[in-house]
XYZ file of C-alpha atoms in Angstrom:
779
model
C 0.000 0.000 0.000
C 1.411 3.419 -0.970
C 0.144 6.745 0.268
C 1.097 10.052 -1.229
C 1.092 13.161 0.924
C -2.285 13.333 2.614
C -3.513 13.748 6.131
C -3.034 10.097 7.034
C 0.503 9.858 5.720
C 1.481 13.169 7.256
C 0.260 11.984 10.647
C 2.219 8.760 10.405
C 5.312 10.643 9.331
C 4.983 13.006 12.274
C 4.721 10.176 14.774
C 7.410 8.090 13.144
C 9.879 10.942 13.300
C 9.147 11.475 16.982
C 9.943 7.876 17.849
C 6.352 7.084 18.769
C 5.784 4.780 15.808
C 8.295 2.172 14.698
C 9.003 2.281 10.999
C 7.876 -0.656 8.959
C 10.506 -3.295 8.426
C 12.366 -3.121 5.189
C 11.175 -6.517 4.039
C 7.555 -5.493 4.226
C 7.020 -7.040 7.642
C 4.973 -5.288 10.283
C 6.384 -4.375 13.643
C 4.647 -4.257 16.988
C 4.461 -0.976 18.826
C 4.153 -0.271 22.483
C 1.790 2.594 23.264
C 1.967 3.967 19.753
C 0.640 1.625 17.023
C 2.949 0.184 14.447
C 2.245 0.700 10.778
C 0.291 -2.071 9.204
C 1.934 -1.715 5.818
C 4.958 0.097 4.449
C 4.184 3.776 3.914
C 6.064 5.910 1.412
C 5.786 9.631 2.084
C 6.656 11.877 -0.834
C 7.808 15.116 0.759
C 9.656 16.347 3.809
C 9.166 14.762 7.201
C 8.590 16.940 10.225
C 10.388 16.055 13.443
C 8.096 16.927 16.324
C 8.971 17.288 19.990
C 10.239 15.739 22.073
C 12.988 13.772 20.389
C 13.084 10.187 21.669
C 16.444 8.533 22.298
C 16.477 5.196 20.534
C 18.861 2.356 21.206
C 19.826 1.373 17.675
C 19.731 -2.173 16.395
C 23.498 -2.250 15.968
C 23.971 -1.111 19.556
C 21.566 -3.796 20.767
C 23.437 -6.491 18.871
C 26.805 -5.286 20.171
C 25.729 -5.181 23.834
C 23.727 -8.416 24.049
C 26.736 -10.734 24.502
C 28.122 -8.448 27.220
C 25.086 -8.338 29.527
C 22.035 -10.247 30.724
C 20.507 -7.097 32.209
C 18.115 -5.433 29.765
C 18.242 -2.121 31.652
C 21.991 -1.919 30.912
C 21.199 -1.646 27.202
C 20.265 1.962 28.017
C 23.778 2.907 29.085
C 24.452 4.959 25.922
C 21.293 7.057 26.325
C 21.977 10.614 27.594
C 20.621 11.186 31.087
C 20.115 7.492 31.906
C 22.051 5.739 34.682
C 21.560 2.418 36.468
C 20.860 1.775 40.132
C 22.649 -1.466 40.923
C 20.628 -4.497 41.968
C 20.693 -8.152 40.863
C 22.440 -9.393 37.752
C 19.343 -8.964 35.570
C 17.385 -6.360 37.547
C 19.098 -2.966 37.510
C 16.741 -0.039 38.035
C 16.923 2.755 35.435
C 17.590 6.258 36.730
C 16.603 9.177 34.480
C 18.129 12.519 35.465
C 18.256 11.564 39.136
C 14.793 9.964 39.328
C 14.713 6.195 39.706
C 12.516 3.122 39.740
C 8.772 3.857 40.068
C 9.352 7.544 39.361
C 9.782 6.549 35.704
C 7.089 5.001 33.554
C 8.318 1.738 32.049
C 6.169 0.226 29.304
C 6.843 -3.338 28.147
C 4.906 -4.291 25.022
C 2.335 -1.632 25.869
C 1.841 -2.901 29.437
C 2.451 -0.922 32.640
C 4.107 -3.574 34.782
C 4.804 -3.189 38.519
C 7.592 -4.580 40.715
C 5.910 -6.983 43.158
C 8.563 -7.263 45.852
C 9.498 -5.282 48.995
C 12.991 -4.953 47.463
C 11.808 -4.402 43.862
C 13.757 -7.447 42.689
C 11.452 -7.988 39.702
C 11.226 -4.596 37.951
C 9.495 -4.440 34.557
C 12.613 -4.696 32.376
C 13.758 -7.858 34.203
C 11.027 -9.763 32.352
C 12.803 -9.189 29.034
C 16.119 -10.800 28.183
C 18.414 -8.580 26.073
C 18.080 -11.088 23.241
C 14.309 -10.729 23.404
C 14.343 -6.941 22.917
C 13.607 -5.652 19.429
C 13.176 -1.945 20.195
C 14.106 0.282 23.125
C 13.354 4.003 23.452
C 13.628 6.656 26.170
C 11.975 10.036 26.537
C 13.717 11.870 29.381
C 12.289 14.670 31.479
C 9.455 16.487 29.735
C 7.294 13.672 28.392
C 4.152 13.835 26.204
C 1.092 13.077 28.321
C 0.229 10.295 25.847
C 3.354 8.467 27.034
C 3.371 9.632 30.657
C 1.145 9.142 33.647
C 1.820 8.116 37.263
C 5.475 9.143 36.950
C 7.620 12.243 37.449
C 10.777 11.181 35.581
C 10.907 9.918 32.025
C 9.380 7.090 30.024
C 11.079 3.907 28.836
C 9.393 1.931 26.052
C 10.583 -1.638 25.498
C 9.269 -3.995 22.862
C 9.835 -7.701 22.442
C 10.028 -9.512 19.114
C 7.477 -8.131 16.658
C 5.219 -10.160 14.387
C 6.590 -10.708 10.910
C 4.638 -11.452 7.755
C 5.551 -12.832 4.357
C 6.095 -10.283 1.611
C 3.359 -9.927 -1.022
C 3.511 -12.901 -3.333
C 5.676 -14.965 -0.994
C 4.084 -18.296 -0.123
C 5.595 -18.772 3.323
C 8.082 -16.967 5.533
C 10.231 -19.260 7.668
C 12.997 -17.735 9.740
C 14.625 -17.466 13.104
C 17.810 -16.945 15.032
C 19.927 -18.952 17.448
C 22.742 -17.621 19.589
C 24.947 -18.194 22.597
C 27.355 -16.230 24.785
C 30.002 -16.725 27.462
C 31.539 -14.239 29.917
C 34.595 -15.161 31.950
C 33.928 -13.138 35.115
C 31.235 -15.015 36.995
C 31.322 -17.894 34.511
C 28.212 -16.490 32.838
C 26.680 -18.299 29.895
C 23.398 -18.558 28.082
C 21.595 -18.822 24.787
C 18.637 -17.675 22.764
C 16.359 -19.169 20.148
C 13.619 -17.534 18.103
C 11.526 -18.545 15.133
C 8.784 -17.299 12.845
C 6.342 -19.038 10.526
C 4.089 -16.720 8.542
C 2.218 -15.973 5.354
C 0.936 -12.560 4.252
C -1.850 -12.509 6.839
C -0.990 -14.866 9.680
C 2.197 -14.915 11.778
C 3.349 -17.206 14.579
C 6.504 -16.413 16.544
C 8.345 -18.101 19.398
C 11.367 -17.114 21.469
C 13.276 -18.649 24.360
C 16.241 -17.261 26.278
C 18.289 -18.487 29.204
C 21.165 -17.051 31.253
C 23.096 -18.295 34.263
C 26.046 -16.888 36.237
C 28.004 -17.384 39.453
C 29.228 -14.586 41.709
C 31.518 -12.129 39.967
C 34.853 -10.873 41.272
C 35.945 -7.276 41.721
C 39.233 -5.841 40.484
C 40.816 -6.374 43.917
C 40.093 -7.070 47.592
C 37.326 -4.787 48.818
C 36.610 -6.342 52.252
C 38.601 -7.770 55.157
C 36.374 -10.751 55.986
C 35.405 -14.019 54.282
C 32.603 -15.471 56.471
C 29.127 -15.942 55.011
C 27.409 -17.059 58.213
C 27.000 -20.577 56.824
C 29.103 -23.547 57.970
C 31.929 -24.420 55.573
C 31.229 -21.597 53.094
C 33.529 -18.618 52.714
C 34.054 -16.067 49.970
C 37.366 -14.679 48.769
C 37.945 -11.032 49.621
C 37.563 -10.010 45.984
C 34.403 -12.079 45.400
C 31.224 -10.031 45.386
C 28.753 -12.143 47.299
C 25.170 -12.655 46.186
C 25.642 -11.735 42.528
C 24.768 -15.112 40.968
C 21.586 -15.576 38.927
C 19.648 -17.937 36.681
C 16.734 -16.927 34.475
C 14.590 -18.395 31.687
C 12.147 -16.448 29.502
C 9.713 -17.741 26.872
C 7.286 -15.976 24.564
C 4.733 -17.104 21.999
C 3.044 -14.689 19.619
C 0.215 -14.997 17.144
C -0.845 -12.161 14.831
C -3.397 -11.721 12.070
C -3.245 -8.844 9.576
C -5.906 -7.936 7.047
C -5.167 -4.761 5.131
C -5.698 -1.935 7.632
C -6.317 -4.144 10.670
C -3.949 -6.060 12.942
C -4.880 -8.443 15.761
C -2.031 -9.602 17.976
C -1.750 -11.956 20.944
C 1.351 -12.570 23.058
C 1.896 -14.967 25.942
C 5.099 -14.695 27.972
C 6.376 -16.841 30.817
C 9.332 -16.267 33.115
C 10.958 -18.781 35.432
C 13.758 -17.280 37.536
C 14.971 -19.931 40.005
C 17.588 -17.650 41.518
C 18.787 -14.078 41.531
C 20.986 -13.038 44.434
C 21.405 -9.412 45.490
C 24.632 -7.846 46.833
C 22.856 -4.763 48.211
C 19.827 -6.455 49.797
C 19.483 -8.553 52.923
C 17.408 -11.141 51.102
C 17.714 -12.961 47.796
C 15.206 -13.932 45.161
C 14.887 -17.716 45.229
C 11.969 -17.999 42.860
C 10.007 -15.781 40.512
C 7.446 -17.018 38.035
C 5.295 -14.732 35.932
C 2.603 -15.278 33.311
C 1.637 -12.452 30.969
C -1.213 -12.346 28.447
C -1.369 -9.423 26.028
C -4.097 -8.883 23.420
C -3.956 -5.956 21.000
C -5.963 -4.487 18.129
C -4.632 -1.875 15.718
C -6.627 -0.355 12.901
C -6.145 2.370 10.310
C -9.142 4.416 9.252
C -9.745 7.420 7.035
C -9.779 9.651 10.123
C -6.627 8.190 11.740
C -5.655 5.154 13.811
C -7.178 3.250 16.695
C -5.398 0.974 19.140
C -6.907 -1.097 21.953
C -5.106 -3.426 24.344
C -6.034 -5.726 27.223
C -3.450 -7.485 29.370
C -3.094 -9.610 32.480
C -0.043 -10.570 34.527
C 0.328 -12.860 37.545
C 3.517 -13.039 39.639
C 4.553 -15.610 42.246
C 7.644 -14.336 44.045
C 9.783 -15.910 46.811
C 12.651 -14.462 48.820
C 14.888 -16.028 51.461
C 18.564 -16.161 52.342
C 20.782 -17.411 49.520
C 23.991 -19.424 49.986
C 26.121 -16.367 50.861
C 23.890 -15.208 53.716
C 23.334 -16.814 57.088
C 20.337 -19.147 57.048
C 19.905 -20.460 60.648
C 19.130 -18.162 63.576
C 18.081 -18.550 67.215
C 19.616 -19.977 70.384
C 19.634 -23.507 68.955
C 21.801 -22.285 66.048
C 24.447 -20.847 68.346
C 22.800 -17.515 69.031
C 22.543 -14.363 66.975
C 26.042 -13.226 67.877
C 27.698 -16.357 66.494
C 29.618 -15.746 63.262
C 28.278 -19.007 61.828
C 24.711 -20.187 62.340
C 24.678 -23.916 62.934
C 21.870 -26.010 61.403
C 18.999 -26.675 63.771
C 15.567 -28.307 63.639
C 12.671 -28.411 64.000
C 11.722 -24.757 63.732
C 10.688 -23.443 67.108
C 11.100 -20.447 69.370
C 14.842 -21.241 69.560
C 15.459 -22.365 65.963
C 14.763 -20.319 62.851
C 15.339 -21.872 59.440
C 15.623 -18.961 57.052
C 12.998 -16.298 56.598
C 10.677 -17.040 53.664
C 8.998 -13.953 52.217
C 6.292 -14.515 49.638
C 4.627 -12.080 47.289
C 1.660 -12.824 45.059
C 0.277 -10.235 42.673
C -1.880 -9.846 39.617
C -2.216 -6.915 37.270
C -4.936 -6.390 34.704
C -5.280 -3.458 32.398
C -7.118 -2.012 29.423
C -5.879 0.843 27.224
C -7.577 2.590 24.306
C -5.992 5.207 22.102
C -7.012 7.101 18.968
C -4.930 9.362 16.736
C -7.240 11.734 14.896
C -6.078 13.718 11.877
C -7.231 17.324 12.095
C -5.385 18.391 8.981
C -2.084 17.994 7.181
C -0.232 19.690 10.038
C -2.395 18.862 13.056
C -2.884 15.639 14.989
C -5.026 14.960 18.050
C -4.227 12.037 20.333
C -6.828 10.934 22.852
C -6.994 7.864 25.021
C -7.543 6.278 28.383
C -6.566 3.393 30.607
C -7.782 1.342 33.523
C -5.413 -0.754 35.598
C -6.150 -2.947 38.620
C -3.259 -4.204 40.755
C -3.583 -6.569 43.704
C -0.754 -7.550 46.074
C -0.309 -9.923 48.993
C 3.092 -9.780 50.712
C 3.366 -12.253 53.598
C 6.147 -13.972 55.549
C 5.371 -17.499 56.817
C 6.628 -18.461 60.264
C 10.138 -19.947 60.251
C 11.026 -20.083 63.961
C 12.902 -17.921 66.454
C 11.525 -14.381 66.555
C 9.598 -15.203 63.367
C 7.087 -17.405 65.117
C 4.376 -18.716 65.405
C 2.082 -16.797 62.992
C 2.425 -15.463 59.461
C 3.665 -11.859 59.269
C 1.442 -9.735 57.023
C 3.700 -7.188 55.370
C 0.922 -6.022 53.019
C -2.424 -7.803 53.185
C -4.852 -7.529 50.286
C -3.210 -4.413 48.905
C -4.863 -2.826 45.874
C -3.906 0.010 43.565
C -6.296 1.096 40.805
C -5.601 3.674 38.091
C -8.196 5.277 35.833
C -6.818 7.816 33.392
C -7.643 9.852 30.281
C -5.525 12.187 28.160
C -5.711 14.559 25.236
C -2.775 15.849 23.216
C -2.533 18.207 20.248
C 0.524 18.252 18.024
C 0.812 20.943 15.387
C 3.268 22.054 12.753
C 2.708 25.788 12.638
C 5.048 26.402 9.703
C 8.295 25.085 8.276
C 10.176 26.073 11.443
C 7.790 25.689 14.394
C 6.354 22.468 15.825
C 4.380 22.441 19.078
C 2.784 19.922 21.393
C 0.217 20.577 24.152
C -1.289 17.917 26.374
C -3.307 17.304 29.522
C -3.784 14.057 31.428
C -5.981 13.175 34.405
C -5.633 10.059 36.552
C -7.624 8.869 39.543
C -5.499 6.541 41.698
C -7.055 4.575 44.564
C -5.053 2.471 47.025
C -6.146 0.322 49.927
C -4.916 -2.513 52.158
C -6.409 -4.918 54.685
C -5.626 -5.394 58.388
C -2.281 -6.931 59.368
C -0.653 -9.007 62.081
C 2.901 -9.715 63.174
C 4.651 -13.013 63.803
C 3.696 -12.855 67.482
C 0.932 -10.504 68.630
C 2.102 -10.941 72.244
C 5.494 -9.303 71.567
C 5.362 -5.758 72.865
C 8.629 -4.030 73.751
C 9.999 -6.867 75.876
C 13.430 -7.969 77.019
C 14.589 -11.074 75.162
C 17.601 -13.355 75.289
C 19.741 -13.122 72.164
C 23.013 -15.007 71.947
C 22.881 -15.601 75.688
C 22.758 -11.866 76.515
C 19.644 -9.950 77.576
C 18.750 -7.005 75.348
C 15.783 -4.792 74.632
C 14.212 -6.028 71.423
C 12.510 -2.792 70.326
C 10.017 -5.138 68.687
C 6.619 -3.508 68.910
C 4.667 -5.713 66.486
C 1.477 -5.622 68.527
C 1.390 -1.844 68.934
C 2.443 -1.170 65.329
C -0.192 -3.535 63.923
C -2.928 -2.138 66.162
C -2.113 1.441 65.157
C -2.128 0.498 61.479
C -5.373 -1.464 61.671
C -7.148 1.366 63.478
C -6.646 3.740 60.549
C -8.805 4.270 57.505
C -6.425 2.861 54.915
C -8.196 3.768 51.673
C -6.719 6.733 49.826
C -7.780 8.388 46.568
C -5.640 10.804 44.541
C -6.704 13.065 41.695
C -3.600 13.642 39.592
C -3.099 16.117 36.748
C -0.283 16.174 34.194
C 0.309 19.090 31.820
C 2.886 19.305 29.035
C 3.867 22.056 26.615
C 6.732 21.630 24.153
C 8.015 23.473 21.113
C 10.766 22.992 18.547
C 12.166 25.733 16.345
C 14.372 24.957 13.336
C 16.704 27.924 13.355
C 18.430 26.757 10.184
C 19.455 23.553 8.438
C 22.014 22.828 11.157
C 20.406 24.077 14.368
C 17.276 22.981 16.207
C 16.055 24.530 19.438
C 13.663 22.716 21.761
C 12.025 23.820 25.012
C 9.483 22.145 27.224
C 7.678 22.530 30.545
C 5.676 19.922 32.378
C 3.715 19.182 35.515
C 3.803 15.471 36.333
C 2.347 13.503 39.226
C 3.002 10.112 40.837
C 0.987 8.490 43.611
C 2.875 6.485 46.264
C 3.275 2.778 45.659
C 1.845 0.228 48.070
C 5.129 -0.314 49.921
C 5.532 3.415 50.532
C 2.039 3.684 52.015
C 1.289 0.365 53.671
C 4.421 -1.212 55.186
C 3.831 -0.721 58.888
C 6.414 -2.351 61.207
C 9.099 -0.229 62.901
C 10.874 -3.394 64.078
C 14.367 -3.059 62.619
C 14.487 -6.614 61.257
C 11.155 -6.288 59.446
C 11.941 -2.765 58.256
C 15.298 -3.886 56.826
C 13.463 -6.349 54.596
C 11.489 -3.463 53.057
C 14.084 -1.629 51.020
C 14.157 -0.933 47.272
C 16.882 1.695 47.670
C 19.673 -0.848 48.158
C 21.229 1.231 50.967
C 21.076 -1.432 53.695
C 18.640 0.532 55.858
C 15.138 -0.342 57.002
C 11.985 1.419 55.793
C 8.343 1.599 56.782
C 5.466 3.482 55.229
C 3.013 6.275 55.907
C -0.628 5.876 54.916
C -1.010 9.660 54.660
C 1.665 10.192 51.994
C 0.612 12.643 49.297
C 1.418 12.175 45.590
C 4.661 13.620 44.280
C 4.171 16.592 41.945
C 7.118 17.577 39.729
C 7.512 20.787 37.759
C 10.151 20.450 35.048
C 11.626 22.797 32.496
C 14.219 21.721 29.963
C 15.781 23.155 26.833
C 17.874 21.560 24.102
C 20.166 22.894 21.440
C 20.894 20.450 18.627
C 23.732 21.325 16.244
C 24.171 18.922 13.365
C 25.260 18.521 9.799
C 22.530 18.666 7.198
C 22.967 14.928 6.661
C 23.448 14.215 10.398
C 26.981 12.970 9.795
C 27.961 14.899 12.917
C 25.856 16.294 15.742
C 26.104 17.804 19.203
C 23.185 18.095 21.600
C 23.089 19.949 24.922
C 20.124 19.672 27.312
C 20.065 21.572 30.608
C 17.087 20.873 32.880
C 15.573 21.804 36.229
C 12.944 19.933 38.271
C 11.266 20.938 41.515
C 9.236 18.275 43.290
C 6.500 19.074 45.749
C 5.830 16.276 48.295
C 8.907 14.345 47.143
C 8.897 11.022 48.982
C 12.177 11.049 50.889
C 12.912 9.612 54.335
C 13.162 10.664 57.980
C 14.804 8.840 60.875
C 12.634 6.825 63.216
C 13.256 8.617 66.540
C 10.574 7.159 68.790
C 12.396 5.679 71.771
C 9.662 3.098 72.279
C 10.163 1.573 68.821
C 13.689 2.483 67.648
C 16.919 2.347 69.694
C 18.073 5.867 70.685
C 21.225 5.849 68.489
C 19.021 5.452 65.406
C 18.232 9.177 65.334
C 21.833 10.408 65.418
C 24.260 7.702 64.252
C 26.395 8.442 61.201
C 28.149 5.095 60.749
C 25.436 2.455 61.028
C 22.386 1.244 59.178
C 19.219 2.919 60.433
C 15.425 2.640 60.381
C 13.643 5.237 58.243
C 10.084 6.238 57.471
C 8.923 7.510 54.089
C 7.946 11.174 54.307
C 6.821 13.981 51.990
C 9.364 16.764 51.618
C 10.439 19.221 48.929
C 13.247 18.515 46.467
C 14.986 19.962 43.447
C 17.166 18.434 40.734
C 19.102 20.141 37.988
C 21.832 19.239 35.558
C 22.894 18.977 31.959
C 23.317 16.189 29.391
C 25.756 16.542 26.508
C 25.949 14.046 23.673
C 27.535 14.051 20.260
C 29.197 12.160 17.460
C 31.461 13.050 14.592
C 33.486 11.295 11.915
C 37.212 11.147 12.649
C 38.609 9.672 9.476
C 37.684 7.672 6.399
C 40.644 5.584 5.282
C 41.529 2.544 3.233
C 41.320 0.448 6.413
C 37.888 1.672 7.468
C 35.842 4.527 8.877
C 36.460 5.948 12.353
C 33.874 7.808 14.460
C 33.849 9.321 17.935
C 30.756 9.232 20.165
C 30.477 10.775 23.592
C 28.107 11.411 26.495
C 28.709 13.732 29.455
C 26.156 14.023 32.277
C 25.870 15.983 35.493
C 22.989 15.878 37.994
C 22.588 17.612 41.346
C 19.809 16.686 43.771
C 18.902 18.428 47.017
C 16.225 18.101 49.695
C 14.964 21.683 50.009
C 13.512 21.099 53.497
C 16.675 19.728 55.124
C 19.490 20.763 52.776
C 20.473 17.106 52.532
C 21.565 15.515 49.289
C 19.061 13.295 47.498
C 19.838 9.601 47.509
C 21.608 7.824 44.664
C 22.474 10.802 42.474
C 25.124 9.902 39.921
C 28.202 12.182 40.050
C 29.618 13.793 36.907
C 30.280 10.987 34.434
C 31.369 10.414 30.862
C 31.422 7.730 28.195
C 33.619 8.198 25.101
C 33.757 5.640 22.293
C 36.028 5.462 19.268
C 34.447 3.078 16.754
C 35.867 1.527 13.596
C 34.057 -0.162 10.728
C 35.569 -1.981 7.815
C 33.816 -4.570 5.653
C 32.209 -6.974 8.138
C 34.177 -5.600 11.110
C 32.645 -3.349 13.773
C 35.069 -2.503 16.582
C 35.216 -0.032 19.467
C 37.468 1.315 22.190
C 35.467 2.774 25.055
C 36.370 4.902 28.064
C 33.954 5.117 31.003
C 34.576 7.353 33.992
C 32.983 9.156 36.927
C 34.159 11.604 39.552
C 33.966 10.877 43.274
C 30.530 10.695 44.870
C 30.586 12.976 47.898
C 27.241 14.801 47.824
C 25.322 12.254 49.857
C 22.028 11.560 51.585
C 23.090 11.965 55.204
C 19.740 10.826 56.614
C 20.478 7.421 55.067
C 24.193 7.397 55.959
C 24.790 6.940 52.238
C 28.241 5.600 51.354
C 30.482 7.693 49.124
C 32.582 6.288 46.295
C 35.900 7.408 44.755
C 36.218 8.438 41.119
C 37.317 5.928 38.494
C 38.123 5.404 34.844
C 37.702 2.151 32.904
C 38.702 0.940 29.459
C 36.536 -1.475 27.469
C 37.210 -3.140 24.111
C 34.810 -4.864 21.749
C 34.896 -6.264 18.231
C 32.529 -8.129 15.952
C 32.501 -9.633 12.507
C 29.305 -10.188 10.565
C 28.599 -12.505 7.677
C 25.311 -12.626 5.789
C 23.698 -14.955 8.307
C 26.148 -15.118 11.199
C 27.841 -12.798 13.666
C 30.785 -13.280 16.049
C 31.324 -10.891 18.986
C 34.330 -10.554 21.272
C 35.097 -8.052 24.008
C 36.945 -7.216 27.205
C 35.302 -5.085 29.888
C 37.496 -3.356 32.480
C 40.658 -4.216 30.565
C 43.032 -3.270 33.394
C 41.041 -5.125 36.086
C 40.557 -1.944 38.093
C 38.935 -2.001 41.540
C 36.142 0.564 41.560
C 32.811 1.058 43.301
C 29.409 1.607 41.731
C 28.182 5.121 42.595
C 24.585 3.901 42.409
C 25.288 0.379 43.687
C 24.271 1.007 47.281
C 25.667 -0.705 50.376
C 27.303 -4.129 50.310
C 25.053 -6.518 52.244
C 25.897 -9.554 50.149
C 27.172 -11.930 52.832
C 26.949 -12.714 56.529
C 24.321 -12.233 59.219
C 22.109 -9.950 57.184
C 18.891 -10.378 59.178
C 20.155 -8.253 62.069
C 20.313 -4.666 60.855
C 23.823 -3.928 62.189
C 25.314 -7.413 62.416
C 27.193 -6.802 59.135
C 29.815 -4.109 58.498
C 28.621 -0.669 57.467
C 30.562 1.489 55.005
C 31.358 -0.890 52.117
C 30.003 0.138 48.731
C 29.194 -2.509 46.130
C 32.198 -2.865 43.805
C 31.919 -3.115 40.061
C 33.001 -6.142 38.075
C 36.687 -6.760 37.447
C 38.096 -7.784 34.085
C 35.714 -9.891 32.021
C 36.331 -11.428 28.616
C 33.214 -12.285 26.662
C 32.214 -13.749 23.342
C 28.955 -14.315 21.508
C 27.912 -16.183 18.387
C 24.599 -15.933 16.545
C 23.095 -17.384 13.369
C 20.082 -16.175 11.434
C 18.058 -18.955 9.867
């Protein structure tokens, strides 16, 4: 199907240029979109394409292929996107940080679905359900985001898409294809593989993919600790081994799609089985995570525009406990809490605790509808809405010792419902000006049922621990009673507003400015975790800082006001370009933390200590963030032995709590990534420098751990044939010992249940030298 310039084609061109619509595949196959529909057939637009605001940062296919052998963490594929950093977590579960705002503060859309981390430590964030080999497209819109792609977030938006349906070209009887690949990485003995296949004619497509990855603990570039004990008999870790960094994961997806001219029906079923993912900055480990996702989508083109409707459902069964690098047995029968090694004991009783199982069950169902209405050659109206229902049960079965004899209800029958609508008008005023205006409303309702502790009779008593009497500061009965006495249902009415404009100054200069008001309601863990008991609080932590957290039912939504501007200098053919984006965000009711200072529930030192882990409560305060992102690329030389190019990213972010003057948590210091690439025939090679300055502007309320500056050198090379590709690389060539600025506190081994029974002040180190290789074949 071929359209000349008309309202429909102009609208598709506008959206395609903005990164909201994937272009049709070159072989005539259709691709699947996320929130924005994919084109059903190849569209040829005769005329100039407008490039509306805001510009989306896309991770290119070549970048995806180059990074896949080097990582099993899909979030790390975003490392070349300006303004994006990674908060360290498990080997496949890093949390994206966009201009200082992390985790739930960003909207993450996977195949059009708003997925939610169902874990008190956020061990299963949305991107962890996609293996890097299962990602076909990855885009980021930082800061000022169109309301059509925002909602319930104050940072940016990340759009990830799995393998798209493919169809046979016109006249082709049957399309049969696929890909198979494998990788190996020396540090951590990581290995895995991927398999995908497609069987399709012009109208019907069936796809299948399977990926697997497994790794042991990795080693740092040198000794970073002065102890080797894990708390388990006969198991020690070398001083350069980063405990609790092993993982194993398996992902499967089946897709079925039917296309008939202007209409596409698509169904996807995905299943994840993650038997193990250990965490170096959490006191618990993931010892089981299974998820089932069903995703049904309709996309249609009409004379007036396009219509997309989607319905999805996800169920998650999640289990945490102590992995092999963390002490498993507790209680007097195990030798007491002060023993370095907990001896096996049974049966579970008041004096013998066997682990601490923590279970989370959740289900998410959602419906989204969206229409793109052509108002003219230069005007497009987007309207749509969503409904999402989320239900969560987070409970900890009795395991003995102080975790006895009942089940601890961390969150009981938690619910979070979103109902939202939006309208957005995009207009090309003339050859130079493009504008976008949008408004979005969401009604968010949360609730939770009554709770109980392990032992309702425990109430600020003196207990025997390790043979020594001590005050337990364990007020489960009082905390639960206070929580249950409150009206726990909360409803928020949230408004988002966005205004953006781009001005083409000349053929080589684009100017872009945007302002936005964005709102996020608290998640269930921020509102409904209730226990001030240090052990229970320490198990509720998605910051990775080693501290304990509990919630506040009366938290208000965060409201962020952002202004950003961009200057884009480039060659007419984009052979070179430089982009600078300064930004400023002020957040009203920012959800930060305050020290628990109630002497009846928290030990007195908790309020003032500067060198221990502490118990904190989520609290609304005021915050501001500002910084600048610089990115660019330019050709260096074109020679007989290949073409050389230089790419670079520089980023700086500053975050401050305006109420206390404290630094915001987990703000990346000034950092840079410079890459010299070389291409010749089938070769694609790169030398990469990665560096950051010291992290010394810290969140004092959390006793955040600073990190020194560092510089690393990475090498990678690949050679491609028509149907095969070989990758080879070395990360951290000089095996340098460095610490992850956003990696949090090292809690990867030892007696992690007791809040200060492990050393404070050790940051999580990065990986030492790792040699990797990957091989893939297209069928």
